[in-house]
Every structure is written in structure tokens, then in C-alpha cells.
GROMACS .gro file of C-alpha atoms in nm:
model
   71
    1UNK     CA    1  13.694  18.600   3.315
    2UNK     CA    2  13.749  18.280   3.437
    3UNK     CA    3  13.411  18.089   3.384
    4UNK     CA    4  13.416  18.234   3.070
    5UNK     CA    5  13.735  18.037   3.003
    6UNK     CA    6  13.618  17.777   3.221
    7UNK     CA    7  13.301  17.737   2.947
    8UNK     CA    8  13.542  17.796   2.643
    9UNK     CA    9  13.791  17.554   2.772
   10UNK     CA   10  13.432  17.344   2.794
   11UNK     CA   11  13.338  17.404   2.477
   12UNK     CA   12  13.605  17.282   2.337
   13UNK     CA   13  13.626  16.952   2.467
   14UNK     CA   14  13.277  16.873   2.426
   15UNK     CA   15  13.237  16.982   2.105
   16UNK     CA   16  13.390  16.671   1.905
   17UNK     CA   17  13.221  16.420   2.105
   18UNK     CA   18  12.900  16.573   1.933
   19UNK     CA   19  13.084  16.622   1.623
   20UNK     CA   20  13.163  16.240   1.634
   21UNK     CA   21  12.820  16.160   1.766
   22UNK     CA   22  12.655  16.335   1.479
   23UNK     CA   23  12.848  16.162   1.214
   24UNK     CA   24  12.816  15.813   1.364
   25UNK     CA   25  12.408  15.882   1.356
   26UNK     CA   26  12.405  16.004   1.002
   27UNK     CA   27  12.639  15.809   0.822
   28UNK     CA   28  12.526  15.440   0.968
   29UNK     CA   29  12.549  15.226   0.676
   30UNK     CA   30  12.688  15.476   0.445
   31UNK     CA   31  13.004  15.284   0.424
   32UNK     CA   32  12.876  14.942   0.371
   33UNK     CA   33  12.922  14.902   0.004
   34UNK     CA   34  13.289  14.987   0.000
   35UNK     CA   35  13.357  14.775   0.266
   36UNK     CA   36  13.548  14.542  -0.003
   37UNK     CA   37  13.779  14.821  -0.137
   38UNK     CA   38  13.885  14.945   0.243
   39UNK     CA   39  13.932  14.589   0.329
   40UNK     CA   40  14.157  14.527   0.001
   41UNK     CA   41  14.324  14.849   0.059
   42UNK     CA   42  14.445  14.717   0.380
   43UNK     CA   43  14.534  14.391   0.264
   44UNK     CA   44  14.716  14.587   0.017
   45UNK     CA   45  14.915  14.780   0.263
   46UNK     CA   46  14.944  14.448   0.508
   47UNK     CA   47  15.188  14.319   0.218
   48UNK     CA   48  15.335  14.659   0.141
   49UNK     CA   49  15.481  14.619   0.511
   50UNK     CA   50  15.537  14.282   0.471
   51UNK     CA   51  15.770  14.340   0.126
   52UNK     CA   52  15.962  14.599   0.314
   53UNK     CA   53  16.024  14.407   0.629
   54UNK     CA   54  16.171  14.093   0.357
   55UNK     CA   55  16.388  14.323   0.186
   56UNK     CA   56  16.516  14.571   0.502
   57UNK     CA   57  16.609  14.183   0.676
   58UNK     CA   58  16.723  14.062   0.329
   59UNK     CA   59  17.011  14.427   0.311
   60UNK     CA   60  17.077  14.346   0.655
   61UNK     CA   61  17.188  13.964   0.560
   62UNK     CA   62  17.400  14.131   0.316
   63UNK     CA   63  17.562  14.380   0.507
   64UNK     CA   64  17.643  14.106   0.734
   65UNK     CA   65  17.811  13.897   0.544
   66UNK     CA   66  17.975  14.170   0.329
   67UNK     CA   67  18.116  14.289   0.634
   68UNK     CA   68  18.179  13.980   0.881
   69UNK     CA   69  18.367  14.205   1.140
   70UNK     CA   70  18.087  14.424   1.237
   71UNK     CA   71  18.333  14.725   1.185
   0.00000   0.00000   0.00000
């Protein structure tokens, strides 16, 4: 009972290396001519966070000095 969940336990583990392994062989290149979009997209998102972080610092200049007391 116990090698056999010794092996299972095994199993387990080793079974998304080759999962990963498999899909890095196949798909080599497969990629490369949207390499412009997922680059844009996360330019995109770069100044999504950047917008948010301006206008969460932005509220907090406002709270501040709609409340100068802190309380």
C-alpha cells in the first residue's frame, strides 16, 4: 500500500514536468507572430496600473487636505 502511494504520490509530481516538456517541444515558434499583440497587451496593462496608481495617490491628496486632522 505504501509504494503504491509512494508511485502515485510520484506520478503526480512528475507528470507536469512532461506535460510542460511536451508543450515547450511542440509549440516552439508557435507564438512568434503574436508576439506584437502580447507585448501591446502588456503595455496596455503597464498603464492600466499606472492610471490607477495616479488616481488612488491623486483621492489620497484629497482626502488629505479635505480632512487636515487625520481624524
Amino acid at each position: 500500500m505504501i509504494s503504491r502511494s509512494f508511485s502515485l504520490v510520484l506520478f503526480f509530481l512528475s507528470a507536469p514536468a512532461a506535460l510542460i516538456a511536451q508543450v515547450a517541444d511542440a509549440g516552439r515558434g508557435a507564438m512568434r507572430p503574436y508576439v506584437h499583440v502580447l507585448l501591446a497587451y502588456g503595455v496596455v496593462w503597464l498603464l492600466i496600473l499606472v492610471w490607477v496608481w495616479m488616481i488612488a495617490r491623486q483621492l489620497k491628496h484629497v482626502g488629505d487636505r479635505a480632512n487636515p486632522d487625520g481624524g
